[in-house]
Coordinates of C-alpha atoms and ligand atoms in Angstrom, one line a residue:
X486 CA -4.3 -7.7 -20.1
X487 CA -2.1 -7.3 -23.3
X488 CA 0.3 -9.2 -23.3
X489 CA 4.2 -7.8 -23.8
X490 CA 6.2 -9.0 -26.9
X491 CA 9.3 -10.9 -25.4
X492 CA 11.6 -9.0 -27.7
X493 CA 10.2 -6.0 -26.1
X494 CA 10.8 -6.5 -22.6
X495 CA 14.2 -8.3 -23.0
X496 CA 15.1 -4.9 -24.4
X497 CA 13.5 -3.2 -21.4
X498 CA 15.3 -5.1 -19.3
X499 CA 18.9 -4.9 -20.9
X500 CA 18.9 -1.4 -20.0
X501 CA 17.0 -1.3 -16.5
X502 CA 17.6 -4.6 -15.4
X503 CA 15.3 -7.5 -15.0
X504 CA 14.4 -6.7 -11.4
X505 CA 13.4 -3.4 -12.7
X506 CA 10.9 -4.8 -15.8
X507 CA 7.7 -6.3 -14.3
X508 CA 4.5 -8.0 -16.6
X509 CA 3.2 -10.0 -13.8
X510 CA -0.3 -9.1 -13.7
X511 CA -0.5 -9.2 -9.7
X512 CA 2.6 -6.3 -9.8
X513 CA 1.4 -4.2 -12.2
X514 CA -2.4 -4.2 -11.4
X515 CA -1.7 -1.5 -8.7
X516 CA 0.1 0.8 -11.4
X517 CA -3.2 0.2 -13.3
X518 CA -5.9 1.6 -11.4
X519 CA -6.0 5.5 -10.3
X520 CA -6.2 7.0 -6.8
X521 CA -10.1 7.0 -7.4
X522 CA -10.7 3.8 -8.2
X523 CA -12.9 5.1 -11.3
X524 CA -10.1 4.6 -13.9
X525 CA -9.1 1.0 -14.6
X526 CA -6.6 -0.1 -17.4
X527 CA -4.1 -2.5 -18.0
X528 CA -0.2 -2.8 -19.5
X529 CA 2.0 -5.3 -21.0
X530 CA 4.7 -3.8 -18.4
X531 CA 5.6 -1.8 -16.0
X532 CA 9.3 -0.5 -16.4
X533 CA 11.7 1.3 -13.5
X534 CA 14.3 3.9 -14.7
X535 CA 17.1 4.5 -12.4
X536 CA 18.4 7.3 -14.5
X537 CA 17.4 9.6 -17.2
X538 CA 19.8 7.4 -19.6
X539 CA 17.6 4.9 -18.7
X540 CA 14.6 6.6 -19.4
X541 CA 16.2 8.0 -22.7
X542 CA 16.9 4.0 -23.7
X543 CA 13.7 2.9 -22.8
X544 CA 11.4 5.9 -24.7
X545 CA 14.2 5.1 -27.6
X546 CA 12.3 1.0 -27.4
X547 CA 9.3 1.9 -26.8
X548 CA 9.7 4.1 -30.3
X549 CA 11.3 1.6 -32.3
X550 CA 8.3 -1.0 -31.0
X551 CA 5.5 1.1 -31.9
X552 CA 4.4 1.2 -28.0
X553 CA 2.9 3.8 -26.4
X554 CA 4.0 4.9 -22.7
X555 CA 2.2 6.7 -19.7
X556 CA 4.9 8.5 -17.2
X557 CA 4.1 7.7 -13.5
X558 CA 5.1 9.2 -10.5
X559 CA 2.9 8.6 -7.0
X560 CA 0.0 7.7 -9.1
X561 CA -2.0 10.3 -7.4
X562 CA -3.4 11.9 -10.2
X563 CA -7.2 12.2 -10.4
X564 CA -8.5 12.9 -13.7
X565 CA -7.4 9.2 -15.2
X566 CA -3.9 10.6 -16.8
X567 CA -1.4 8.5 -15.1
X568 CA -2.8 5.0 -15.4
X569 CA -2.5 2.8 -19.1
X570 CA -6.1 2.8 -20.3
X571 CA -5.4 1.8 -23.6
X572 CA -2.3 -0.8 -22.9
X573 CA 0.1 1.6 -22.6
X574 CA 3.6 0.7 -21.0
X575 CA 4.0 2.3 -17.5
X576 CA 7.2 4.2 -17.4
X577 CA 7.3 4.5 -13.0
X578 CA 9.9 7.5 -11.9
X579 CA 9.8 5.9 -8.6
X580 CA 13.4 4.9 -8.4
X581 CA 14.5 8.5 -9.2
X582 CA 13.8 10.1 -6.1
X583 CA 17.5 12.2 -4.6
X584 CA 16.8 15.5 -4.0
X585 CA 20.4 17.1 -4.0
X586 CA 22.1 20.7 -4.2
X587 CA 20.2 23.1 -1.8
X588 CA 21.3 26.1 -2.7
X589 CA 21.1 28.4 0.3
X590 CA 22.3 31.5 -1.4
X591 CA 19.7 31.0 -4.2
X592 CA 17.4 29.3 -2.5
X593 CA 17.4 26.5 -4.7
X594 CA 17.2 23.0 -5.0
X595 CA 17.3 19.9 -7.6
X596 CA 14.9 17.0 -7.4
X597 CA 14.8 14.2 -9.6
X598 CA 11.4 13.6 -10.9
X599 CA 10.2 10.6 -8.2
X600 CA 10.9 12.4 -5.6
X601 CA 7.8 13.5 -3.5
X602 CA 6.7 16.8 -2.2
X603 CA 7.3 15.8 1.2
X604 CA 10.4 15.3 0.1
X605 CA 11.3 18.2 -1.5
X606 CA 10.5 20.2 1.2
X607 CA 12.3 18.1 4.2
X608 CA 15.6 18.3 1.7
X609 CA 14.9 22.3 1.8
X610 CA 14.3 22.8 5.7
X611 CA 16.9 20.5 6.5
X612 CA 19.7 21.8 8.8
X613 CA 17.4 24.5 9.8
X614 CA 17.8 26.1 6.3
X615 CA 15.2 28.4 6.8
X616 CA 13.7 27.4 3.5
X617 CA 11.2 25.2 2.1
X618 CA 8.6 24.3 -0.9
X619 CA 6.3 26.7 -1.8
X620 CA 4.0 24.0 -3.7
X621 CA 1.7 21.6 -0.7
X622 CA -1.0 19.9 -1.0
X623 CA -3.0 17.2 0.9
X624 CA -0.7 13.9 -1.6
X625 CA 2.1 15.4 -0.2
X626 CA 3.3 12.1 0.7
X627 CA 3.1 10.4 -2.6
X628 CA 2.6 13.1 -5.4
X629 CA 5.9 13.7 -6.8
X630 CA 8.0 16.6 -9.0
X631 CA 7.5 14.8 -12.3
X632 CA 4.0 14.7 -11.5
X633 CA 3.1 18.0 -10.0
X634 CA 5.2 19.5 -13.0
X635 CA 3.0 17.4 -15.6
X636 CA 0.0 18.8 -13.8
X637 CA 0.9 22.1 -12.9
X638 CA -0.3 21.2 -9.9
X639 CA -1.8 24.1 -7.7
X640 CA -2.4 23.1 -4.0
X641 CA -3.0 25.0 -0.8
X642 CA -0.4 28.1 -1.1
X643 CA -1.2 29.4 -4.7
X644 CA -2.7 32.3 -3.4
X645 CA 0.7 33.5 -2.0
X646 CA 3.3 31.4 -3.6
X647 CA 1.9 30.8 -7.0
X648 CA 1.2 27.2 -8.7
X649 CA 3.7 24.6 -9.5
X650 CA 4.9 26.5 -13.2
X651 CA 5.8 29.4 -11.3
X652 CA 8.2 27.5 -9.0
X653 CA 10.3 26.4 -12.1
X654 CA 13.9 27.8 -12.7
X655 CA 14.4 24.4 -15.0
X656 CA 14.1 21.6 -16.3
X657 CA 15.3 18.4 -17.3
X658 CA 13.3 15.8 -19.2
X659 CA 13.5 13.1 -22.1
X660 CA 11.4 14.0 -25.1
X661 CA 9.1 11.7 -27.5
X662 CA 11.7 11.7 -30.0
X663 CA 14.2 10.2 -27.5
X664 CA 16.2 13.8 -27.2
X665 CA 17.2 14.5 -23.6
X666 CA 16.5 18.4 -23.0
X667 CA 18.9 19.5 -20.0
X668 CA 18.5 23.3 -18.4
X669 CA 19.3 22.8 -14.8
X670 CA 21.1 26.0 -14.2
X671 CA 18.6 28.0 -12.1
X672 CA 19.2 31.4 -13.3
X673 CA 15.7 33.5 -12.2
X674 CA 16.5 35.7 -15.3
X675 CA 17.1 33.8 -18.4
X676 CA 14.9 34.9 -21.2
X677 CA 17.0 32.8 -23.8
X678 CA 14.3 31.4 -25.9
X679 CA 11.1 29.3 -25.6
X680 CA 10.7 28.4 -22.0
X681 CA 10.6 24.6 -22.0
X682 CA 10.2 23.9 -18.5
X683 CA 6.9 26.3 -19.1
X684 CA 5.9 24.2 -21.9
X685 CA 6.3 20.8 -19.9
X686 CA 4.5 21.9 -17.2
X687 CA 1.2 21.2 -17.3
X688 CA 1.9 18.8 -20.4
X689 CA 0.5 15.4 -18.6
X690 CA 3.5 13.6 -20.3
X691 CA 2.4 14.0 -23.7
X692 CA 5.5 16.0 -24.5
X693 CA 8.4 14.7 -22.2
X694 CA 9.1 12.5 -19.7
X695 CA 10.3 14.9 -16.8
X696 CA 13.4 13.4 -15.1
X697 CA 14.2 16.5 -13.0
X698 CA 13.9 19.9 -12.0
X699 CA 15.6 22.9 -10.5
X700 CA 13.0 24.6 -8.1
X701 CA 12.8 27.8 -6.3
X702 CA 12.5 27.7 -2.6
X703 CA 11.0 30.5 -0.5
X704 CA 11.6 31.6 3.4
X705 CA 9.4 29.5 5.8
X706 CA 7.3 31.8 7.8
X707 CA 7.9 30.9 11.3
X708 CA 5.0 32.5 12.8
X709 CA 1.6 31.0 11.7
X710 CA -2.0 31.8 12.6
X711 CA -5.1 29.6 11.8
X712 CA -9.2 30.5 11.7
X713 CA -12.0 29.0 11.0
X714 CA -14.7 30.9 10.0
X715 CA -18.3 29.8 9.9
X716 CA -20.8 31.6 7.2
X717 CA -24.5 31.2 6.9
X718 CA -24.5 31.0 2.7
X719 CA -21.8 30.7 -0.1
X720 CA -22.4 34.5 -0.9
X721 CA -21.1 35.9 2.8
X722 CA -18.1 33.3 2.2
X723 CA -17.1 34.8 -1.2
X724 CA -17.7 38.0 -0.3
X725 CA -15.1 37.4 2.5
X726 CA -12.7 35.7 0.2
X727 CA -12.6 39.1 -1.6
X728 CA -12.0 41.0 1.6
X729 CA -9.3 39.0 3.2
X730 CA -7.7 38.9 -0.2
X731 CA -7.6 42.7 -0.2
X732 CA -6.8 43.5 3.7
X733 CA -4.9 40.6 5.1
X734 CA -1.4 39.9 2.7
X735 CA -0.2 37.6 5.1
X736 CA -2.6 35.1 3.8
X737 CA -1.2 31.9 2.3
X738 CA -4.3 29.5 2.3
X739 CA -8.2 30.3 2.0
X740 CA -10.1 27.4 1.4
X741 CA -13.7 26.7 1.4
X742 CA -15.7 23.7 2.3
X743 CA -19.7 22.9 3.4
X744 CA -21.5 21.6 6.3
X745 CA -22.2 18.7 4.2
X746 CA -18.7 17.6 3.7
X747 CA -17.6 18.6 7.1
X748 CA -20.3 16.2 8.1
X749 CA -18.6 13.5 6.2
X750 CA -15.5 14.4 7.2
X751 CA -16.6 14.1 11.2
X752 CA -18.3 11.0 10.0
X753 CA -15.7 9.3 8.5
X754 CA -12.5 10.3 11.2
X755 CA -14.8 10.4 14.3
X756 CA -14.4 14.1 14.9
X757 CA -16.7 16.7 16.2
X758 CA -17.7 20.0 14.4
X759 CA -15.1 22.3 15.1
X760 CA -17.3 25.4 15.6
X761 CA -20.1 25.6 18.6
X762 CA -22.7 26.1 15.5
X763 CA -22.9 24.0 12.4
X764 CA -23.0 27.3 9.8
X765 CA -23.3 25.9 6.4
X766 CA -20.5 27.1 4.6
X767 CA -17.0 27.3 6.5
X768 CA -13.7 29.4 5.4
X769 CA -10.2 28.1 6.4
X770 CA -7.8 30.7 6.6
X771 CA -4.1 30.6 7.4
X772 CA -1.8 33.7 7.3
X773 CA 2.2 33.2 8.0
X774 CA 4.8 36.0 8.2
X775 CA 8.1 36.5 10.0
X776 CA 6.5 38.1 13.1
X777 CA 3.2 37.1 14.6
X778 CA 0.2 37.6 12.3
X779 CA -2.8 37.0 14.5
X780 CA -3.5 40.8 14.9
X781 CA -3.2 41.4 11.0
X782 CA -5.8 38.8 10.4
X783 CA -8.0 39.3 13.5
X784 CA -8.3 42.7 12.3
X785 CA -9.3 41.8 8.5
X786 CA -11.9 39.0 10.2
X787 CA -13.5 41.3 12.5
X788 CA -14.4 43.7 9.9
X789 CA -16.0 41.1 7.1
X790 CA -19.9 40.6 7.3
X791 CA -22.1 37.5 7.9
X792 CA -19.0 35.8 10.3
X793 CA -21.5 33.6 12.6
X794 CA -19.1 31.7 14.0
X795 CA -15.0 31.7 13.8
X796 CA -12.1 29.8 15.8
X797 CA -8.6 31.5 15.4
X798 CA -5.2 29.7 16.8
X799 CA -1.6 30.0 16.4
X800 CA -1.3 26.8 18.3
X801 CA 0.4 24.3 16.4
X802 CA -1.3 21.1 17.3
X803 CA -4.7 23.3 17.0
X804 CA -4.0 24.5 14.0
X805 CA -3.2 21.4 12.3
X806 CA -6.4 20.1 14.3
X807 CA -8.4 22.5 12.4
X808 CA -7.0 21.8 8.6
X809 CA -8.0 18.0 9.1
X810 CA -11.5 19.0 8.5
X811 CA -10.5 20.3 5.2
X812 CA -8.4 18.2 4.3
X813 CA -9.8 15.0 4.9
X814 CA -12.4 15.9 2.5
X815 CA -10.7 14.1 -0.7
X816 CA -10.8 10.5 1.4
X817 CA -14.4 11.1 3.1
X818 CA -15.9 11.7 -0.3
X819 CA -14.1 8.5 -1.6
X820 CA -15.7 6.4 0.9
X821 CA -19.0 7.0 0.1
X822 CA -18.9 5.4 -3.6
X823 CA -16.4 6.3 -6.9
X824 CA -17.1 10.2 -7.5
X825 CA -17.2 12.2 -10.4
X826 CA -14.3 14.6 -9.5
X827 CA -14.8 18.6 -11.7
X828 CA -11.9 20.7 -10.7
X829 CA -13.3 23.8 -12.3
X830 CA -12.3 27.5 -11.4
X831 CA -14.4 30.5 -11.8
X832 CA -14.1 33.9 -11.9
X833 CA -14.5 35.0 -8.6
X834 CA -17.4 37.2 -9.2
X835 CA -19.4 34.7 -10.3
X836 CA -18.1 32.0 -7.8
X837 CA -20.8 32.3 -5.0
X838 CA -23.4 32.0 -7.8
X839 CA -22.5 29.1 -9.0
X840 CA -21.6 27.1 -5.5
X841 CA -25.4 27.8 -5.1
X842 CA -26.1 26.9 -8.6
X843 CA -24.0 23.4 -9.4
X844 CA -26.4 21.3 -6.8
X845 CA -29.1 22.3 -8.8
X846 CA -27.9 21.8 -12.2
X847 CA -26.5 18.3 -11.2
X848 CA -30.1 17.0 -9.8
X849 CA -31.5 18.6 -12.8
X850 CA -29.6 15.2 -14.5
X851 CA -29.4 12.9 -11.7
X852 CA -31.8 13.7 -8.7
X853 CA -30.5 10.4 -7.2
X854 CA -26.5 12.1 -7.2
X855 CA -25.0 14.0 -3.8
X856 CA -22.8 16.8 -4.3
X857 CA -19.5 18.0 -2.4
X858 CA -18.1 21.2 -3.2
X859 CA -14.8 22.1 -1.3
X860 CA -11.7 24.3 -2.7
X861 CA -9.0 26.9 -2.9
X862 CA -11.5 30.0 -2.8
X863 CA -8.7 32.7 -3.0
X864 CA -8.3 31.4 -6.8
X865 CA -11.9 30.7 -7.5
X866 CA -11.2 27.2 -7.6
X867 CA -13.8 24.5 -6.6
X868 CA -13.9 20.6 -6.6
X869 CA -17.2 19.5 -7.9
X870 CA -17.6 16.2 -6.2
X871 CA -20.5 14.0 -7.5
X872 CA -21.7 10.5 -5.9
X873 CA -24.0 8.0 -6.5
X874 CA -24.1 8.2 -10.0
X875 CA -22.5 5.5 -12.4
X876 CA -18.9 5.6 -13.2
X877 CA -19.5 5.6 -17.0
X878 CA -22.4 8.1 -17.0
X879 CA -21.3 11.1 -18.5
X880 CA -24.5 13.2 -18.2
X881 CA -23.6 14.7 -15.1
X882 CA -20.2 15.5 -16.2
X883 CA -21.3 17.5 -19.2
X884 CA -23.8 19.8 -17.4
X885 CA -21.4 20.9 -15.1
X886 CA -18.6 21.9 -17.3
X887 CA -20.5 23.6 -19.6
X888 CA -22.3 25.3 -16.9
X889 CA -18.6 26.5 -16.2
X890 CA -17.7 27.1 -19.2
X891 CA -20.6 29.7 -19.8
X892 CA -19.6 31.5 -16.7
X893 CA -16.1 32.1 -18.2
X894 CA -14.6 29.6 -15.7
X895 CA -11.3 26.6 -16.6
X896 CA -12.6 22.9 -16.8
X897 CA -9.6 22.0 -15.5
X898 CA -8.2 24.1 -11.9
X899 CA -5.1 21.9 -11.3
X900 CA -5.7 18.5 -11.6
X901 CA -5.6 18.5 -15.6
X902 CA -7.5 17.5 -18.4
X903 CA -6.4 14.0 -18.6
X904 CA -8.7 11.0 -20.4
X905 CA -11.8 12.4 -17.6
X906 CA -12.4 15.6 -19.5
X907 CA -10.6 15.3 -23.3
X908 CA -14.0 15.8 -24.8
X909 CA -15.1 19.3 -23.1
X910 CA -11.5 20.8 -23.7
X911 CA -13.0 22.5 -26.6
X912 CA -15.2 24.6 -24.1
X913 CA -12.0 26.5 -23.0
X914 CA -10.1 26.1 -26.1
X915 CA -10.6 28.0 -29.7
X916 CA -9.5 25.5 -32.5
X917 CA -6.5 27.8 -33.7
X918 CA -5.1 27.0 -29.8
X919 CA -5.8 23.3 -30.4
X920 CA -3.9 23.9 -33.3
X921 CA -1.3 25.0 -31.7
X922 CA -1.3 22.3 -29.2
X923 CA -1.1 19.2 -31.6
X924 CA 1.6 21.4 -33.5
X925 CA 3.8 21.1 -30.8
X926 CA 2.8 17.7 -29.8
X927 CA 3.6 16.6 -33.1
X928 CA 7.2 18.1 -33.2
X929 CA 8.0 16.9 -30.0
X930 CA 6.7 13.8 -29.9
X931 CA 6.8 12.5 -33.8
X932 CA 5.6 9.0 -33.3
X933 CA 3.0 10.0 -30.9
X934 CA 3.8 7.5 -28.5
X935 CA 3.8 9.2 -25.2
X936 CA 0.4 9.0 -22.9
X937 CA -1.6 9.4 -26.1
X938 CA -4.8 9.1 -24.8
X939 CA -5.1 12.0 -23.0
X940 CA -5.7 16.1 -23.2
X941 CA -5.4 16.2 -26.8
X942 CA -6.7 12.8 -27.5
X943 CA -7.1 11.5 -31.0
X944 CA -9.2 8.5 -31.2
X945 CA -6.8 6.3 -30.6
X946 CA -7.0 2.2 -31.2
X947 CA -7.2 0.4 -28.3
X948 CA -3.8 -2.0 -27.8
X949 CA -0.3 -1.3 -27.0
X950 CA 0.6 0.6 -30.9
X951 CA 0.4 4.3 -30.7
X952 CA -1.4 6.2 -32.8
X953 CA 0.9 7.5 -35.8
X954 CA 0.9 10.8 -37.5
X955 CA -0.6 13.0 -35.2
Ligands
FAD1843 C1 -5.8 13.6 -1.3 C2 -5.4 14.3 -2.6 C3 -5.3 15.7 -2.6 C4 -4.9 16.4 -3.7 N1 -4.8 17.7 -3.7 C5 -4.4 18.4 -4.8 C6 -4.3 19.8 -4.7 O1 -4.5 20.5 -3.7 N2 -3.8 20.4 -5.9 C7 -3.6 19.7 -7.0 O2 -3.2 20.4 -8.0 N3 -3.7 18.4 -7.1 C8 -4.1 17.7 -6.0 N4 -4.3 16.4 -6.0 C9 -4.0 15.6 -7.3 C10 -2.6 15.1 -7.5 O3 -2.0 14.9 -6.2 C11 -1.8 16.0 -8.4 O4 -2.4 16.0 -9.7 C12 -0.3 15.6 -8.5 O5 0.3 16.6 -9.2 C13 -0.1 14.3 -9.2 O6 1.3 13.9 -8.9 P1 1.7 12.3 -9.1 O7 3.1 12.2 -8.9 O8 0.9 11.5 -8.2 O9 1.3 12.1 -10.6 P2 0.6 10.8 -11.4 O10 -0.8 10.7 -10.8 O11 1.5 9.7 -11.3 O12 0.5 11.4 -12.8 C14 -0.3 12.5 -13.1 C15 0.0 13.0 -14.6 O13 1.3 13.4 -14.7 C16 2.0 12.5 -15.7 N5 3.4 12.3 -15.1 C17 3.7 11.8 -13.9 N6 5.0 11.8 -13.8 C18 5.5 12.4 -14.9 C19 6.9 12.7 -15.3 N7 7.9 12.4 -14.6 N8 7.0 13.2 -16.6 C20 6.0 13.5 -17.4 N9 4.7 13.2 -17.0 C21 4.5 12.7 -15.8 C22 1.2 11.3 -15.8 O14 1.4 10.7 -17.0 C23 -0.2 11.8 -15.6 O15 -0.7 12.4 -16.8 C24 -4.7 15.7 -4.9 C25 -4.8 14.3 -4.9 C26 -5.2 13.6 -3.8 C27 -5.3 12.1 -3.8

C-alpha cells in the first residue's frame, strides 16, 4: 500500500475535513478493488468532496504534490477505470449526491455528479411529473451521473432514447489544471463553441472531474408491453433484431441472451426457464408508448421467421419477472470465477456471424475457457464474457478484439476503454485521432495527473507521481 505523505493529507483534510480524508487500509481497500473482482490496486487515500470547491482545492493539492487521482462514483465500472492501480489517490463523488431543479416545462433536471441513476430518475417522476431518465441500466442502484457521463454509458433504452452523451444539455466539472468549467443552463440549442460536456463524456476522468450535470428528461410511457422470444440459432435472432427495428417504433429495449446464460441465470436465482422450450438463443423485447402497444408489437412478432417459442405480457409483475432472466446475467457470470468482460459492438450485418464465430475463436486460445454472450442487440452490442481462464492471461482478450476489429466493430460498446483494453485502442483508432486525443489531454490536463493509467495510457511509473509531460 503506498503510503500518503502527511503534508499531503493534512492538506486534504484542511479543505474536506478530517472525517472526509481516509488512509486506513481496512477503509480504503473496498475503493480499491473493481465490481469484478479482477482489478486490484491500492492508494495512499481516499478523499470525500462535499462540493465542487472542494474538488477544485483538492485537484489544486494533488497538482502541487505531483499525485495522480482516479474520480469515483458507485465504483461500478467494469473495465478497471475507477479503481487506483498505480497508487493513485481516490477522489469519491459519493457525498455529492442532490438532485435538484426539475424543470417541468423543459423537462430538465440537475444532478450532482454522486448522485445515482436510481436517483435521477425517482427526482424526475416525483410528484407524478410524468417524466423520468432516459439512461437505465441493471447498476442503477450504485452507478452514478459522474460515472455514466465518464463512460458514456449506454444501457437498456439506447435504441430509443439514445446513450448517456445524448442526454447532456451541460455540464459542470473541475479540470486537470484546477479550472472549474460551469455550463449548467440547459438550453437544447446552443451551438456556442466546442461542446465540453461532449468532450467529457466518455473521457473516464482523464480530462475533468465531473461535479454535475444538467440532463434531459423524456415523458414516461405509461403503457408497457414485454415478450420473450425464443429462436433456434443467433441468425433468426438477428435477423429479427432487424425486423422489429424496422416495424415496431414503440421499441425501447431488444436485448439478446443464450440458453447457456439463461441456464446460469436459473441456476444461480432458482428460477425456471421462462419459455415451455429451452430455444438456444432468446430476444427480450419491450415496447412502451402512451396508449397500449401490445397490438403494434404482436403484429411485428407474428410476422418475423424462426419464432419457436415467445411469451408476451403487459403485466407488470410479469414483465419485470421476465427481464430478471436478462438481467441477472452480469451477477450469474460473476459467480462462476473472475471473467474476462469484451463489450464490443458490431455492425449489425455482421453480428449473427460473429455470436456464432467468438466461441470458436476463444477455444481456439483456451479450449479450457466458457463463453457468455448477452447484449443490447438493437445497437449491435454484445458482452463477450469469458471464464475459467486466468486473470492475467491476455491471450484470450487479444483474439477477440481483433476478431472485432476486422469485422469493423468498437472494442469498447459502453463500458470504456479503461486500463482492461488501453493496448488494442489502436484497433479502432488511426494515430492522427490518437493524436488528437493526447492533444487535448495535454491542454486540459497539463501535469497529467488525472486517472493516468487509462484509455490513452503512457507507460506510466508505478507509485503515487504522475507521469509529466504528456
Ligand atoms: C450489473 C451491472 C450492469 C451494468 N450494465 C451496464 C449497461 O447496461 N450499460 C453500460 O454502459 N454500463 C453498464 N455497466 C457498467 C457501469 O455500471 C457503467 O460503466 C457506469 O457508467 C459506471 O458508473 P459508476 O458511477 O459506477 O462509475 P465508476 O465505476 O466509479 O467509474 C467509472 C469510470 O468513470 C470515471 N468517473 C467516475 N466518476 C467520475 C466523475 N465524477 N468525473 C470524472 N470521471 C469519473 C472513473 O474514473 C472511471 O474511469 C454495468 C455494471 C454492472 C455491475
Amino acid at each position: 500500500v503506498p503510503t500518503a505523505d502527511a503534508r499531503f493529507v493534512r492538506a486534504l483534510a484542511d479543505v474536506v475535513g478530517d472525517a472526509h480524508v481516509a488512509t486506513d487500509p481496512e477503509i480504503t481497500r473496498g475503493y480499491c478493488v473493481d465490481w469484478t473482482g479482477r482489478y486490484v490496486g491500492a492508494s495512499p487515500a481516499v478523499v470525500r468532496p462535499s462540493s465542487t470547491a472542494e474538488v477544485a482545492a483538492v485537484i489544486g493539492i494533488c497538482r502541487e504534490h505531483g499525485v495522480a487521482v482516479v474520480a469515483q462514483g458507485g465504483n461500478t465500472g467494469l473495465v478497471g477505470g475507477g479503481v487506483p492501480l498505480v497508487g493513485e489517490l481516490v477522489l469519491s463523488l459519493t457525498r455529492m449526491a442532490s438532485v435538484a431543479n426539475v424543470d417541468l416545462v423543459a423537462g430538465q433536471v440537475t444532478a450532482q455528479a454522486g448522485s445515482t441513476i436510481a436517483q435521477v430518475q425517482a427526482a424526475a417522476g416525483a410528484s407524478s411529473s410524468g417524466l423520468t431518465y432516459a439512461v437505465d441500466l441493471a447498476s442503477r442502484a450504485s452507478a452514478t451521473v459522474g460515472g455514466t457521463i465518464a463512460t458514456n454509458a449506454g444501457g437498456l433504452r439506447v435504441v430509443r432514447f439514445g446513450d448517456t452523451r445524448a442526454q447532456l444539455l451541460g455540464i459542470e466539472a473541475v479540470l486537470g489544471d484546477g479550472s472549474v468549467v460551469s455550463h449548467l443552463g440547459g438550453l437544447p440549442r446552443d451551438n456556442t463553441g466546442y461542446d465540453l460536456a461532449g468532450l467529457l463524456a466518455g473521457s473516464e476522468g482523464t480530462l475533468g472531474i465531473v461535479t454535475a450535470a444538467r440532463l434531459r428528461l423524456v415523458p414516461v410511457q405509461p403503457f408497457r408491453t414485454t415478450a420473450l422470444l425464443g429462436f433456434t440459432s443467433a441468425f433468426t435472432a438477428i435477423d429479427a433484431v432487424v425486423g422489429l427495428r424496422r416495424t415496431a417504433p414503440s421499441i425501447e429495449a431488444l436485448e439478446l441472451f443464450f440458453r447457456s446464460g439463461l441456464e446460469l441465470v436459473c441456476e444461480m436465482a432458482g428460477l425456471q426457464p421462462p419459455l415451455a422450450s429451452l430455444p438456444d438463443a432468446y430476444l427480450l423485447v419491450e415496447s412502451s408508448g402512451p396508449a397500449d402497444p401490445t397490438d403494434e408489437l404482436s403484429s411485428a412478432v407474428s410476422a418475423l421467421v424462426g419464432v419457436t417459442d415467445a411469451a408476451v405480457t403487459s403485466d407488470g409483475p410479469r414483465r419485470r419477472a421476465l427481464w430478471q432472466y436478462r438481467e441477472l446475467h452480469t451477477e450469474a457470470i460473476s459467480r462462476v470465477g473472475i471473467p474476462h468482460k469484451l463489450d464490443v459492438a458490431i455492425p449489425l450485418r455482421a453480428l449473427a456471424d460473429f455470436l456464432v464465430e467468438v466461441p470458436h475463436v476463444v477455444a481456439s486460445v483456451a479450449p479450457e475457457a466458457r463463453v457468455f454472450l448477452f447484449g443490447h442487440a438493437a445497437d449491435g452490442n454484445v458482452h463477450v464474457n469469458i471464464t475459467g481462464i486466468p486473470v492475467d492471461d491476455l491471450a484470450v482478450d487479444d483474439a477477440v478484439l481483433r476478431s472485432v476489429a476486422e469485422r469493423g466493430g468498437s472494442i469498447s460498446a459502453e463500458h470504456g476503454i479503461g486500463s482492461a483494453k488501453r493496448k488494442w485502442l489502436h484497433l479502432n483508432r488511426s494515430a492522427a485521432e490518437l493524436a488528437a486525443m493526447i492533444a487535448i489531454k495535454r491542454a486540459l490536463d497539463p501535469d497529467g495527473i488525472l486517472n493516468p493509467n487509462v484509455l490513452l495510457s503512457p507507460v506510466v511509473p508505478r507509485g503515487t507521481v504522475a507521469p509529466r509531460g504528456w
